[in-house]
XYZ file of C-alpha atoms in Angstrom:
748
model
C 16.848 -0.392 -22.590
C 16.320 -3.280 -24.946
C 18.687 -6.385 -24.591
C 21.534 -6.517 -27.024
C 22.256 -8.994 -29.476
C 24.671 -11.098 -28.600
C 28.106 -11.097 -30.191
C 29.525 -14.856 -30.062
C 27.656 -17.477 -32.241
C 24.645 -19.444 -31.352
C 24.294 -22.584 -32.558
C 20.619 -23.173 -31.194
C 19.585 -20.727 -33.551
C 21.556 -22.456 -36.772
C 18.927 -23.367 -39.458
C 21.189 -26.538 -40.024
C 24.846 -27.856 -39.254
C 25.511 -28.239 -43.368
C 27.492 -25.659 -44.271
C 26.391 -22.978 -46.406
C 22.787 -25.044 -46.375
C 23.983 -27.380 -48.822
C 20.751 -29.178 -50.320
C 18.495 -26.809 -48.778
C 16.069 -24.809 -51.016
C 17.245 -20.790 -50.671
C 18.333 -18.320 -52.781
C 21.906 -17.890 -54.010
C 22.297 -14.248 -53.111
C 26.042 -14.312 -53.789
C 24.938 -15.265 -57.299
C 22.439 -12.173 -57.217
C 25.702 -9.895 -57.101
C 27.326 -11.573 -59.890
C 24.188 -11.220 -61.902
C 23.233 -7.470 -61.130
C 27.266 -6.951 -61.954
C 26.960 -8.520 -65.439
C 23.743 -7.152 -66.316
C 25.132 -3.657 -65.445
C 28.328 -3.933 -66.896
C 27.991 -1.304 -69.466
C 27.029 1.069 -66.856
C 29.208 -0.152 -63.873
C 30.373 3.340 -62.374
C 27.120 4.207 -62.968
C 25.278 1.436 -60.995
C 27.896 1.590 -58.059
C 26.895 5.033 -57.899
C 23.096 4.515 -57.422
C 23.730 1.859 -54.953
C 26.182 3.964 -53.459
C 24.739 7.153 -53.209
C 20.685 6.909 -53.423
C 18.028 5.529 -51.363
C 16.939 2.745 -52.394
C 13.508 2.552 -54.711
C 12.919 -1.001 -54.021
C 10.725 -1.450 -50.249
C 10.153 1.035 -47.727
C 13.066 -0.046 -45.672
C 14.672 3.181 -46.413
C 18.261 3.466 -46.906
C 20.973 5.745 -47.576
C 23.152 4.534 -50.385
C 23.845 1.065 -48.554
C 23.294 2.030 -44.804
C 20.376 2.451 -42.711
C 19.674 3.787 -39.151
C 18.567 0.035 -37.602
C 22.011 -1.751 -37.763
C 25.742 -0.890 -38.361
C 27.118 -2.535 -42.036
C 26.642 -2.350 -46.139
C 22.139 -3.378 -46.763
C 21.652 -4.446 -49.965
C 19.389 -7.023 -50.767
C 18.103 -9.012 -53.881
C 15.642 -7.079 -54.749
C 17.393 -3.856 -54.950
C 19.457 -5.439 -57.515
C 16.858 -6.300 -59.648
C 15.848 -3.212 -59.946
C 19.032 -2.173 -60.597
C 18.731 -2.168 -64.253
C 15.894 -0.345 -64.637
C 18.013 2.176 -64.126
C 20.744 1.709 -66.047
C 19.679 0.280 -69.715
C 19.418 2.241 -72.688
C 16.496 3.471 -74.890
C 15.022 1.237 -77.077
C 14.341 2.277 -80.860
C 11.184 3.245 -81.219
C 10.689 1.617 -83.939
C 9.643 -1.406 -81.954
C 6.390 0.134 -81.128
C 5.457 0.993 -84.795
C 3.304 -2.569 -84.836
C 2.164 -3.316 -81.642
C 0.636 -6.285 -82.569
C 4.321 -7.882 -82.517
C 4.618 -7.229 -78.735
C 1.098 -7.926 -77.398
C 1.467 -11.530 -76.660
C 5.070 -10.616 -74.991
C 4.913 -11.078 -70.812
C 5.719 -7.798 -68.960
C 9.314 -9.087 -68.344
C 10.268 -9.298 -72.026
C 8.530 -5.907 -72.457
C 10.797 -4.393 -69.677
C 14.048 -5.914 -71.344
C 13.365 -4.098 -74.338
C 15.407 -0.745 -72.663
C 13.644 2.370 -71.715
C 11.018 4.406 -73.388
C 13.012 7.612 -74.639
C 10.397 10.069 -76.447
C 6.748 10.774 -76.499
C 4.601 9.240 -79.243
C 1.148 8.434 -80.046
C -1.055 5.997 -80.997
C -4.724 6.953 -83.028
C -7.644 4.282 -83.053
C -6.870 2.358 -86.294
C -3.298 2.693 -86.521
C -1.050 -0.392 -85.785
C 1.583 1.193 -83.498
C 3.272 4.410 -82.003
C 4.840 7.275 -84.001
C 7.035 9.718 -82.194
C 5.826 13.595 -81.357
C 7.102 16.109 -79.360
C 6.474 17.275 -76.109
C 5.202 20.489 -77.260
C 2.344 18.387 -79.489
C 2.117 15.381 -76.527
C 1.173 18.275 -73.907
C -1.173 20.052 -76.236
C -3.087 17.063 -77.330
C -3.777 16.032 -73.270
C -4.363 19.923 -72.622
C -7.077 20.436 -75.300
C -8.692 17.282 -74.375
C -9.179 17.789 -71.075
C -10.413 21.672 -71.444
C -13.085 20.136 -73.403
C -14.600 17.751 -70.857
C -15.375 17.952 -67.245
C -13.177 17.378 -64.046
C -15.311 14.527 -63.265
C -14.135 12.685 -66.365
C -10.583 12.915 -65.526
C -8.428 10.216 -63.891
C -4.907 10.090 -62.662
C -3.419 7.534 -60.590
C 0.408 7.066 -59.744
C 1.950 3.922 -58.298
C 4.516 3.568 -56.113
C 7.324 2.379 -58.810
C 10.405 4.620 -57.392
C 7.966 7.882 -57.264
C 9.037 10.282 -54.435
C 7.822 13.041 -52.457
C 7.827 15.102 -54.790
C 6.178 13.941 -57.516
C 3.171 12.933 -55.418
C 3.052 16.208 -54.016
C 3.059 18.057 -57.534
C 1.236 15.914 -59.015
C -1.777 15.889 -56.713
C -1.450 19.776 -56.490
C -1.599 19.861 -60.464
C -4.554 17.623 -60.798
C -6.820 19.655 -57.921
C -5.623 22.848 -59.934
C -7.659 21.098 -63.070
C -10.689 20.972 -60.950
C -10.458 17.076 -59.376
C -10.049 14.734 -56.674
C -9.717 11.823 -58.918
C -6.272 10.921 -57.931
C -5.308 8.014 -56.554
C -2.052 5.678 -55.985
C -0.936 2.589 -54.874
C -1.182 2.957 -50.911
C -4.813 2.865 -51.225
C -4.151 -1.231 -53.084
C -1.848 -2.008 -49.937
C -2.268 -0.470 -46.710
C -5.056 1.889 -47.026
C -7.035 -0.187 -44.253
C -4.085 0.086 -42.105
C -4.366 3.963 -42.493
C -8.122 3.809 -41.407
C -8.164 1.191 -38.455
C -4.787 3.178 -36.688
C -6.300 6.882 -37.633
C -9.869 5.525 -36.132
C -8.413 3.600 -32.648
C -4.965 5.716 -32.182
C -5.414 8.895 -34.118
C -2.517 8.120 -35.874
C -1.968 6.748 -39.619
C 1.304 4.971 -39.565
C 3.888 2.687 -38.099
C 3.838 3.270 -34.127
C 7.380 2.232 -33.542
C 10.613 1.791 -35.307
C 12.980 -1.308 -36.456
C 14.990 -1.069 -33.790
C 11.875 -2.314 -31.546
C 12.021 -5.313 -33.557
C 15.473 -6.079 -31.984
C 15.646 -6.817 -28.361
C 11.715 -6.875 -27.699
C 10.046 -10.206 -26.093
C 7.340 -10.866 -28.834
C 7.671 -10.293 -32.226
C 4.671 -11.246 -34.463
C 4.143 -11.383 -38.304
C 0.548 -12.190 -39.025
C -0.449 -11.815 -42.826
C 3.356 -10.865 -43.847
C 6.583 -12.479 -45.436
C 9.096 -10.165 -44.785
C 12.340 -12.575 -46.139
C 10.217 -12.333 -49.492
C 9.101 -8.659 -49.468
C 11.639 -6.847 -47.243
C 14.868 -9.080 -47.730
C 17.019 -6.787 -45.716
C 14.811 -6.831 -42.521
C 16.170 -11.052 -42.092
C 19.166 -9.257 -40.607
C 17.379 -7.265 -38.226
C 15.766 -10.907 -37.180
C 18.887 -12.772 -37.010
C 20.066 -10.272 -34.700
C 16.666 -10.321 -32.643
C 17.037 -13.738 -32.477
C 20.540 -13.367 -30.507
C 18.963 -10.699 -28.344
C 16.621 -12.907 -27.094
C 13.518 -11.912 -29.494
C 10.866 -15.137 -29.700
C 8.991 -14.668 -33.271
C 5.898 -16.014 -34.378
C 4.039 -15.817 -37.648
C 0.632 -16.326 -38.298
C -0.215 -17.391 -41.362
C -2.098 -19.813 -43.860
C 1.323 -21.266 -45.043
C 4.221 -22.197 -43.459
C 6.475 -19.820 -45.223
C 9.998 -21.164 -45.336
C 11.654 -17.952 -45.513
C 9.895 -16.978 -42.298
C 11.205 -20.428 -40.840
C 15.000 -20.240 -41.797
C 17.063 -18.004 -44.033
C 20.801 -17.737 -44.783
C 21.840 -14.207 -44.208
C 24.349 -13.145 -46.620
C 26.190 -10.600 -44.899
C 26.638 -12.036 -41.642
C 29.171 -15.199 -41.953
C 27.436 -17.380 -39.072
C 24.242 -17.318 -41.039
C 25.358 -17.112 -44.415
C 27.107 -20.627 -43.430
C 24.736 -22.270 -41.010
C 21.615 -20.175 -41.689
C 19.231 -18.402 -38.747
C 15.969 -20.091 -37.692
C 13.707 -17.453 -37.017
C 9.793 -18.060 -36.223
C 10.120 -20.588 -33.296
C 6.134 -21.008 -33.758
C 3.612 -20.940 -36.493
C -0.038 -20.779 -36.125
C -1.566 -21.736 -39.424
C -5.194 -20.407 -40.140
C -8.051 -19.982 -42.938
C -7.676 -17.196 -45.401
C -10.105 -14.672 -44.138
C -9.712 -16.377 -40.276
C -7.027 -13.939 -38.995
C -9.858 -12.006 -37.064
C -11.444 -15.219 -35.682
C -7.876 -16.059 -34.068
C -7.437 -12.858 -32.583
C -10.493 -12.779 -31.159
C -9.903 -16.304 -29.395
C -6.750 -15.269 -28.022
C -8.457 -11.900 -26.742
C -10.902 -14.134 -24.749
C -8.084 -16.464 -23.168
C -6.602 -13.321 -22.167
C -9.544 -11.975 -20.432
C -10.485 -15.354 -18.771
C -7.102 -15.239 -17.372
C -7.227 -12.108 -16.256
C -3.853 -11.353 -18.429
C -4.771 -7.947 -19.591
C -3.103 -4.615 -18.029
C -5.911 -3.518 -16.493
C -4.054 0.073 -15.005
C -3.455 0.967 -18.829
C -6.449 -0.208 -20.090
C -8.767 2.228 -17.460
C -6.391 5.325 -17.725
C -5.813 5.423 -21.579
C -8.832 3.459 -23.702
C -12.020 3.235 -24.148
C -14.749 0.515 -24.861
C -13.125 -2.308 -23.281
C -16.306 -3.270 -21.792
C -18.095 -3.423 -25.187
C -15.097 -5.522 -26.333
C -15.446 -8.180 -23.412
C -19.154 -8.578 -24.385
C -18.833 -8.637 -27.601
C -16.316 -11.804 -27.461
C -18.647 -13.132 -24.514
C -21.638 -13.778 -27.671
C -18.867 -15.519 -29.922
C -18.803 -19.163 -29.188
C -15.372 -20.945 -29.237
C -16.684 -23.460 -31.722
C -17.416 -20.809 -34.015
C -13.892 -19.011 -33.322
C -12.379 -22.649 -33.938
C -14.279 -23.405 -37.619
C -13.885 -19.891 -38.513
C -10.267 -19.366 -37.710
C -9.454 -23.014 -38.807
C -7.309 -23.137 -35.294
C -7.990 -24.605 -31.947
C -9.010 -23.475 -28.893
C -5.438 -24.996 -27.494
C -3.660 -22.967 -29.887
C -5.254 -20.044 -29.344
C -4.276 -20.487 -25.820
C -0.915 -20.980 -26.649
C -0.450 -17.807 -28.405
C -2.729 -15.872 -25.703
C -0.205 -17.460 -23.221
C 2.868 -15.442 -25.103
C 1.228 -12.639 -25.251
C 0.617 -12.693 -21.127
C 4.331 -13.820 -20.672
C 5.619 -10.372 -22.691
C 6.362 -7.292 -21.419
C 7.164 -5.758 -24.980
C 5.640 -6.573 -28.497
C 5.666 -5.524 -31.820
C 3.145 -6.629 -33.978
C 3.798 -6.621 -37.912
C 1.274 -6.978 -40.747
C 1.093 -6.415 -44.584
C -1.414 -7.451 -47.221
C -2.333 -11.116 -45.796
C -4.105 -8.833 -43.222
C -5.420 -5.619 -45.421
C -6.288 -6.697 -49.071
C -9.308 -7.924 -47.674
C -13.176 -7.316 -47.823
C -13.143 -6.912 -43.651
C -9.291 -5.250 -44.184
C -10.149 -2.785 -42.273
C -11.598 -4.791 -39.158
C -8.930 -7.375 -39.666
C -6.484 -4.401 -38.556
C -8.979 -3.246 -35.548
C -8.475 -6.539 -34.371
C -5.042 -6.103 -34.452
C -4.789 -3.118 -32.482
C -7.242 -4.632 -29.884
C -4.640 -7.071 -29.181
C -2.034 -4.679 -28.851
C -4.404 -2.546 -26.769
C -4.295 -4.989 -24.199
C -0.945 -4.650 -22.959
C -0.103 -1.425 -24.016
C 1.798 -2.464 -26.644
C 2.346 0.518 -27.952
C 3.713 3.832 -27.134
C 7.178 2.972 -25.978
C 10.589 0.986 -26.657
C 10.073 -2.421 -28.100
C 6.582 -2.319 -28.575
C 4.188 -0.912 -31.748
C 1.935 -1.384 -34.179
C 3.776 -1.950 -38.001
C 2.065 -1.871 -41.038
C 4.856 -2.465 -43.013
C 5.402 -1.055 -46.552
C 6.560 -2.985 -49.826
C 7.403 -0.573 -51.925
C 9.758 2.377 -51.852
C 7.440 5.347 -52.472
C 3.969 4.580 -50.960
C 3.885 5.475 -47.144
C 4.720 8.998 -48.815
C 2.157 8.858 -51.539
C -1.230 9.303 -49.312
C 0.712 11.927 -47.033
C 1.365 13.778 -49.696
C -2.542 14.010 -50.811
C -1.925 11.788 -54.156
C -5.192 10.452 -53.010
C -8.899 10.282 -53.635
C -10.208 11.003 -50.225
C -7.714 12.930 -48.551
C -5.919 16.036 -49.100
C -1.996 16.771 -48.191
C -1.495 15.870 -44.540
C -4.101 13.227 -44.627
C -6.505 15.754 -43.960
C -10.240 14.471 -45.234
C -11.568 16.289 -48.158
C -14.168 18.584 -46.671
C -15.120 21.928 -47.433
C -13.229 23.597 -44.618
C -9.986 21.767 -45.394
C -10.633 22.528 -48.941
C -11.631 25.899 -48.345
C -8.286 26.424 -46.058
C -6.156 24.539 -48.851
C -7.631 26.899 -51.493
C -6.495 30.357 -49.430
C -3.002 28.828 -49.330
C -2.502 27.628 -52.964
C -4.488 30.656 -54.407
C -7.325 28.314 -56.365
C -10.304 26.599 -55.583
C -10.003 23.129 -54.470
C -12.628 20.865 -55.046
C -14.956 19.601 -52.145
C -15.796 16.014 -53.182
C -14.209 13.071 -52.651
C -12.592 11.813 -55.942
C -12.338 8.125 -57.981
C -10.433 5.385 -56.189
C -8.352 3.177 -58.233
C -10.848 0.468 -58.684
C -13.624 3.416 -59.746
C -11.946 4.996 -61.974
C -11.805 1.539 -64.328
C -15.504 0.931 -63.226
C -16.032 4.313 -64.630
C -13.856 3.878 -67.552
C -16.287 0.494 -68.579
C -18.960 2.213 -68.010
C -17.912 5.060 -70.613
C -17.662 7.762 -68.083
C -14.697 8.617 -68.104
C -12.750 10.797 -71.196
C -9.216 11.218 -69.496
C -6.903 8.285 -68.018
C -3.480 9.568 -66.642
C -1.329 6.727 -65.434
C 2.064 7.265 -63.945
C 3.792 3.937 -63.688
C 1.703 1.039 -62.894
C -0.318 -1.407 -65.063
C -3.932 -2.220 -64.214
C -3.787 -5.571 -65.999
C -1.750 -6.661 -63.691
C -2.715 -5.476 -60.399
C -6.595 -5.429 -60.353
C -8.788 -8.332 -60.443
C -10.356 -9.311 -63.459
C -7.980 -8.362 -66.222
C -10.110 -9.086 -68.875
C -12.557 -6.382 -67.728
C -9.973 -4.021 -67.233
C -8.677 -4.296 -70.554
C -12.195 -3.837 -71.739
C -12.640 -0.629 -69.520
C -8.836 0.838 -70.746
C -10.119 0.277 -74.419
C -13.502 2.676 -73.657
C -11.270 5.854 -72.546
C -11.141 8.094 -75.525
C -7.401 9.440 -74.057
C -5.343 7.332 -72.137
C -1.747 8.557 -71.041
C 1.212 6.534 -69.655
C 3.694 7.880 -68.617
C 6.718 5.493 -67.301
C 10.028 4.306 -67.472
C 9.646 1.216 -69.639
C 7.437 -0.101 -72.078
C 3.911 -2.235 -70.175
C 1.099 -4.095 -71.466
C -1.737 -1.882 -70.675
C 0.430 0.656 -72.837
C -0.557 -2.110 -75.960
C -4.287 -2.066 -75.495
C -5.848 -0.618 -78.375
C -7.097 2.911 -78.194
C -10.286 4.203 -77.951
C -9.105 6.700 -79.916
C -5.616 8.147 -79.045
C -3.027 6.461 -76.430
C -0.230 8.917 -75.652
C 3.469 7.497 -73.746
C 5.784 9.609 -72.348
C 9.261 9.027 -70.906
C 9.895 9.192 -67.327
C 12.584 9.680 -65.543
C 13.851 7.610 -62.567
C 14.382 9.009 -59.112
C 18.413 9.194 -59.502
C 18.125 11.660 -62.390
C 16.077 13.979 -60.884
C 17.723 17.470 -60.774
C 18.071 18.710 -57.412
C 17.368 15.579 -55.732
C 14.352 13.802 -54.356
C 12.713 12.162 -50.978
C 11.284 9.199 -49.832
C 9.388 8.059 -46.814
C 10.012 5.159 -45.264
C 7.738 2.749 -43.435
C 9.300 3.384 -40.316
C 8.290 7.091 -41.106
C 11.832 8.419 -42.152
C 11.816 11.163 -44.523
C 14.876 10.483 -46.654
C 16.886 12.690 -49.336
C 18.022 10.831 -52.531
C 20.331 13.181 -54.430
C 20.566 13.411 -58.172
C 23.475 10.752 -59.639
C 25.041 11.977 -62.447
C 25.224 9.448 -65.739
C 22.658 7.769 -68.043
C 20.274 10.177 -69.503
C 17.604 8.981 -71.490
C 16.273 10.625 -74.637
C 13.371 13.190 -73.795
C 12.951 11.822 -70.568
C 11.476 14.207 -67.744
C 10.311 14.050 -63.932
C 6.829 13.610 -63.866
C 6.686 16.484 -61.768
C 7.552 19.139 -64.467
C 5.303 16.976 -66.635
C 2.132 17.809 -64.516
C 3.172 21.602 -63.156
C 2.827 22.493 -67.283
C 0.132 20.608 -68.265
C -1.456 22.464 -65.497
C -0.507 25.204 -66.462
C -1.866 24.487 -69.862
C -5.323 23.609 -68.844
C -5.476 26.881 -66.432
C -3.856 29.301 -67.964
C -5.595 31.956 -65.431
C -3.301 30.228 -63.129
C -0.167 30.446 -65.429
C 1.093 33.983 -64.485
C 3.038 35.598 -67.313
C 5.865 35.529 -65.103
C 6.027 31.824 -64.256
C 7.518 32.760 -60.728
C 4.184 34.226 -59.407
C 2.383 30.939 -60.698
C 1.260 28.723 -57.731
C 1.818 26.036 -60.530
C 5.592 26.730 -60.999
C 8.115 25.256 -58.741
C 11.814 26.116 -59.683
C 13.104 22.693 -58.292
C 12.601 19.806 -56.237
C 13.911 22.425 -53.335
C 11.284 24.661 -53.784
C 8.710 21.446 -53.886
C 9.929 20.653 -50.449
C 9.599 24.146 -49.032
C 6.185 24.452 -49.739
C 5.490 20.533 -48.492
C 6.631 22.124 -45.381
C 4.405 24.687 -44.864
C 1.553 22.541 -46.019
C 1.870 19.059 -44.253
C 2.966 19.718 -40.780
C 4.427 16.716 -39.514
C 6.842 17.134 -42.564
C 8.368 20.291 -41.376
C 11.676 19.593 -41.489
C 12.040 18.161 -45.234
C 12.864 21.707 -46.503
C 16.437 21.300 -45.292
C 17.266 17.705 -46.738
C 19.968 18.769 -48.950
C 22.845 16.186 -48.917
C 22.933 12.564 -49.112
C 22.200 10.848 -45.787
C 19.943 14.208 -44.961
C 17.226 12.833 -42.643
C 14.350 12.740 -40.079
C 11.935 10.601 -38.386
C 8.571 12.472 -38.372
C 6.872 11.697 -34.875
C 9.887 10.526 -33.321
C 11.237 6.867 -33.035
C 7.686 5.897 -31.669
C 3.942 7.323 -31.981
C 1.272 7.820 -29.132
C 4.955 7.898 -27.104
C 3.907 7.848 -23.255
C 0.705 6.261 -23.741
C -0.513 10.005 -25.277
C -3.058 9.770 -28.062
C -4.242 11.996 -30.466
C -7.607 11.035 -30.621
C -10.376 13.787 -29.865
C -10.187 12.623 -25.693
C -6.675 11.625 -25.769
C -7.509 8.010 -25.336
C -6.947 5.004 -27.858
C -10.116 2.902 -28.655
C -10.887 -0.859 -29.077
C -13.480 -2.092 -31.314
C -16.003 -4.528 -30.707
C -15.715 -7.136 -33.838
C -17.306 -9.946 -34.870
C -15.163 -12.103 -37.679
C -16.781 -12.508 -41.091
C -19.274 -15.271 -41.306
C -17.300 -17.556 -44.174
C -18.549 -21.152 -44.789
C -16.462 -23.473 -47.160
C -19.098 -25.684 -49.117
C -18.418 -29.447 -50.046
C -15.998 -29.264 -53.002
C -14.361 -26.179 -52.477
C -11.393 -24.314 -51.244
C -10.497 -20.667 -50.189
C -7.810 -19.694 -51.881
C -5.382 -16.255 -51.251
C -2.833 -14.661 -53.898
C 1.171 -14.871 -53.340
C 4.260 -13.134 -54.242
C 7.200 -15.304 -55.747
C 10.216 -13.812 -57.155
C 8.824 -10.171 -58.089
C 8.393 -7.248 -57.381
C 5.205 -5.762 -57.216
C 3.838 -7.119 -60.247
C 7.310 -7.486 -62.303
C 8.144 -11.284 -62.058
C 11.419 -11.662 -62.122
C 11.908 -15.521 -62.226
C 9.703 -18.318 -63.201
C 10.840 -20.246 -60.079
C 10.727 -18.776 -56.754
C 14.087 -19.403 -54.822
C 12.653 -19.551 -51.343
C 9.818 -21.681 -51.954
C 11.023 -23.664 -55.244
C 7.513 -23.227 -56.469
C 7.227 -22.591 -60.328
C 5.008 -19.447 -61.120
C 1.884 -21.734 -62.704
C 2.087 -23.647 -58.834
C -1.172 -24.059 -56.175
C 0.782 -24.722 -52.994
C -2.223 -27.385 -51.723
C -1.678 -29.400 -48.330
C -0.376 -32.572 -48.163
C -3.899 -33.942 -46.649
C -6.088 -32.219 -49.243
C -3.779 -33.482 -52.144
C -4.398 -37.242 -50.387
C -7.714 -37.287 -50.467
C -8.240 -35.887 -53.843
C -5.528 -38.180 -55.513
C -2.855 -35.542 -56.711
C 0.612 -35.749 -56.473
C 3.337 -33.023 -57.264
C 3.232 -31.762 -60.917
C -0.804 -32.684 -61.144
C -2.289 -30.131 -63.407
C -5.549 -29.073 -62.264
C -8.215 -26.490 -62.930
C -9.214 -23.747 -60.344
C -12.572 -22.436 -60.822
C -15.386 -20.143 -59.955
C -18.114 -17.579 -61.016
C -15.363 -15.180 -62.422
C -12.734 -17.641 -64.064
C -10.701 -20.360 -64.407
C -6.843 -20.589 -63.866
C -4.920 -23.463 -65.239
C -2.281 -24.843 -62.135
C 0.194 -27.559 -61.549
C -0.327 -29.037 -57.837
C 2.745 -28.369 -55.244
C 1.888 -30.001 -51.707
C 3.436 -27.404 -48.997
C 2.722 -26.991 -45.855
C -0.534 -25.020 -46.054
C -3.668 -24.749 -43.996
C -5.907 -27.611 -45.181
C -8.927 -26.549 -47.046
C -6.654 -23.732 -48.637
C -4.506 -22.901 -51.631
C -2.412 -20.197 -52.781
C -1.484 -19.049 -56.023
C 0.574 -16.460 -57.831
C -0.167 -12.594 -58.088
C -0.872 -11.508 -60.502
C -1.694 -14.637 -62.101
C -4.173 -15.281 -60.208
C -6.019 -12.529 -60.732
C -8.326 -13.894 -63.309
C -10.320 -15.869 -60.266
C -10.953 -12.248 -58.458
C -14.163 -11.019 -57.884
C -13.947 -7.229 -59.020
C -16.972 -6.248 -56.895
C -15.364 -7.599 -53.559
C -13.777 -4.531 -51.926
C -13.598 -3.272 -48.292
C -16.382 -0.959 -47.057
C -14.086 1.932 -46.008
C -11.444 2.445 -48.243
C -12.514 0.204 -51.306
C -9.507 -1.894 -51.431
C -10.394 -5.368 -53.853
C -9.920 -8.616 -52.058
C -7.377 -10.432 -53.366
C -9.017 -13.720 -51.839
C -11.131 -16.025 -53.496
C -13.538 -19.387 -53.368
C -12.819 -21.687 -55.847
C -13.359 -25.362 -57.115
C -10.518 -27.565 -57.640
C -10.726 -30.121 -61.060
C -8.036 -32.380 -62.071
C -6.793 -32.154 -65.822
C -7.635 -35.273 -67.192
C-alpha cells in the first residue's frame, strides 16, 4: 500500500511565507470563478447543471460532475470554466456570415465570441458569404458529391473538442461504409507515438497506471509535460503527493514555473502559501531527451542499479540495449542532451533509490521526428527497475483533451480499426462479417496526408468535425492553399472558425453541432487513465437546428449507400436507435470496452484493464515479455548563430487562445522565451523585438528572458506554426514535428 499524505500542514513544502503569494506571478483562480459566473449569467442554472452533472469536456483527467476517483472534494479548473461558455452561449445571427470579408481578419477568439452556429449554411464559389439551407438540402449536396467521386478522394477528420466515444464509433463506421479508411482524429497529432511505442514494447496501447499512483510513489517524473498548464486539476494531486513523501522531478527545456510551485485554490494551506512541487529540474536541449535518458541508463548499468531478476525473467533485448549504449560516448550524449554526465548520474541515483516510480510525458516527447523512439527510451528506463504493472508504478502518456483517448480506440483512425486492430485483410474481413458490409483493407490518409492530397488536387471532399487545420498544422499558408483546392469542404462545429471562412474551390457547407451535454441518451468519454465515464444529457439550451454529429454521419452514410439503408431502418447496419444502441455495439466489437453498454446514469463508469495494465508483469506480447529497444539519439547539430525552437502552450485550450498573457509565466503571446545567457550575448533585453527566421517562414517576437536551456527558444503555438516544416514527421505514425531550427535577428 502506498504511503498516505500527511494531514498536518507542512511548511517545508510551502512556495512562500507571503500570504496568498503576494507579488508572485500565478493565476487568480478565484477570479476565474467570478469571471465564469459573469460570463454565463444569462444561463446560470444550465451552467451549474453542466458543471454538476456532466463529464468535463476539457482535459482527459475525467470527472463526473465536479468529483473524480483519485481524491475526495470538488474538482473544477480554469480550463473547464473557460470552456463553459461554449456550451451556454446563444446562437449568432446567420446574417453575420452573409459577407465573410468582414470576418476574415478576425482572430479565432473573436469568432468564438459571436455565438453558436445555429443552422446549416452554404457558400459557393464567387459568393461573398453563406446563406441558410435545410438539413435535407445540405445532406443531399454532400451525398451527391460523395457518390460522384471515388472513396480515395474522400477524407474525414474529427477533433477531440468534447467529441465522445459514440460519435467516434458511429463516424468511423459510416465512413467505412462509404468505402474508405480516410478518417483520422486528434489522437494522432498528440500521442500516436506513445501508442506505437507502448504497443510494441509492452503489448498495451494506453497508460499502464492510474492517477492514484502519483500519490505516495517514491519518484514522479514529468518529461516534456506541463500539467500545471494543461491539466490544472492535477496540481491538487501533486500537492498531496508531496505530503505523502513523493519526490517530483521535471525534465524539460524550460523550468516551467507552474511545475515548480503553484497555489492550489481548493486546499487552504496551498491557497495561502502555495506548494513547491518539483525538487529537481534537469534542463535539456530541445530533442535531447533520448540522449539524456541513454546517459542515465549507462549510469544505471555501470553501477549495477538495475533489477536483474525482473530483466532476466520478464524482458528481452537487454543485452542489445547495453551494447548500443556502450557505443555511445559521454561526449556525444552531453552534446546532444545539453546536460552534463554528472547531471545524468544525479538522475540515475534517483532512479536507483526509488522502489516505485511513475513517468508522465506529453507532447514535448511525442511531437518530434523521433517521437516513437523518444517514448521507447522512457520505456527502456522504466523497465530497468520493473516500474510497470504494480502499485505506484507506471508509464503515463497524459492526454490533453477529453475525447482523444477514445478516438483511436473506437477506430476513428486512418491506420487502425476499432479496438486498435491494424488494418489488414483478415481484420477487415472479420469486421465486414459483423457489420454486414465490406470494410476497406488499405490504410487511409492521416491528417497531414489529407492536407497534402488536398494541395495536390487529389481530394474531392474534406469533412471536418471541429478542429481548425489552419491553426494546428505546420505552414498555415500551405494549409490555406490546400483548403482552397478542395471542391467540397464540410465543417460541422459548435462555433465559427477561421477555416470555415477560407474561400471555396466550389462549395463550403457548415453544419451546426450539439455539445456533448445536449446529446439525447447521454454519452461517454474515456480518460487518460482508461476510465470510461457516462455523461448524461443536460436539459437547457437547444440551439437552432444543431444535431449530434453521430446522427449526421449515419444519415449521410445511408444516403451514400442506399443498399445498406433498409426500408425498415431498424434492419440497417447504418442505423442506431440512440446512443445506448451505439454503446451496445461498441461492447460487442471492442473487447476492452465490454461494460460500456451498462453505463446509463451520472457517475456510472469503469476502468478497462483495471487500475494497472500488465499487472504482475504479465505482458500481452507474443511471448509474454516486455522489450527493451536499442536506440541511438538523433544527431542534431546547432549551426553557429542558430537556435533550437520549441512551440509551447499559453493561456489556451488546444489552439483556442483565451488570453493574451499567460498567468503562470507572465509571457504574452508574441513572446520568445530566451535564456538570460543568450540574451546578454546578443545584446538583447526584455521587450526587444526580434525576428525568428528559417527557410519555412519568419516570426516577429518580443524578447522575454526566462530559465530556458541556453541555445534553445520557446514560442507560443499556434503562432509559431509559421516556422514549422510540414515535411518533418515521425517515421511510423506521421505526427508533425512541432519544433524547428531558426536564426534570430534583432529588429533595428
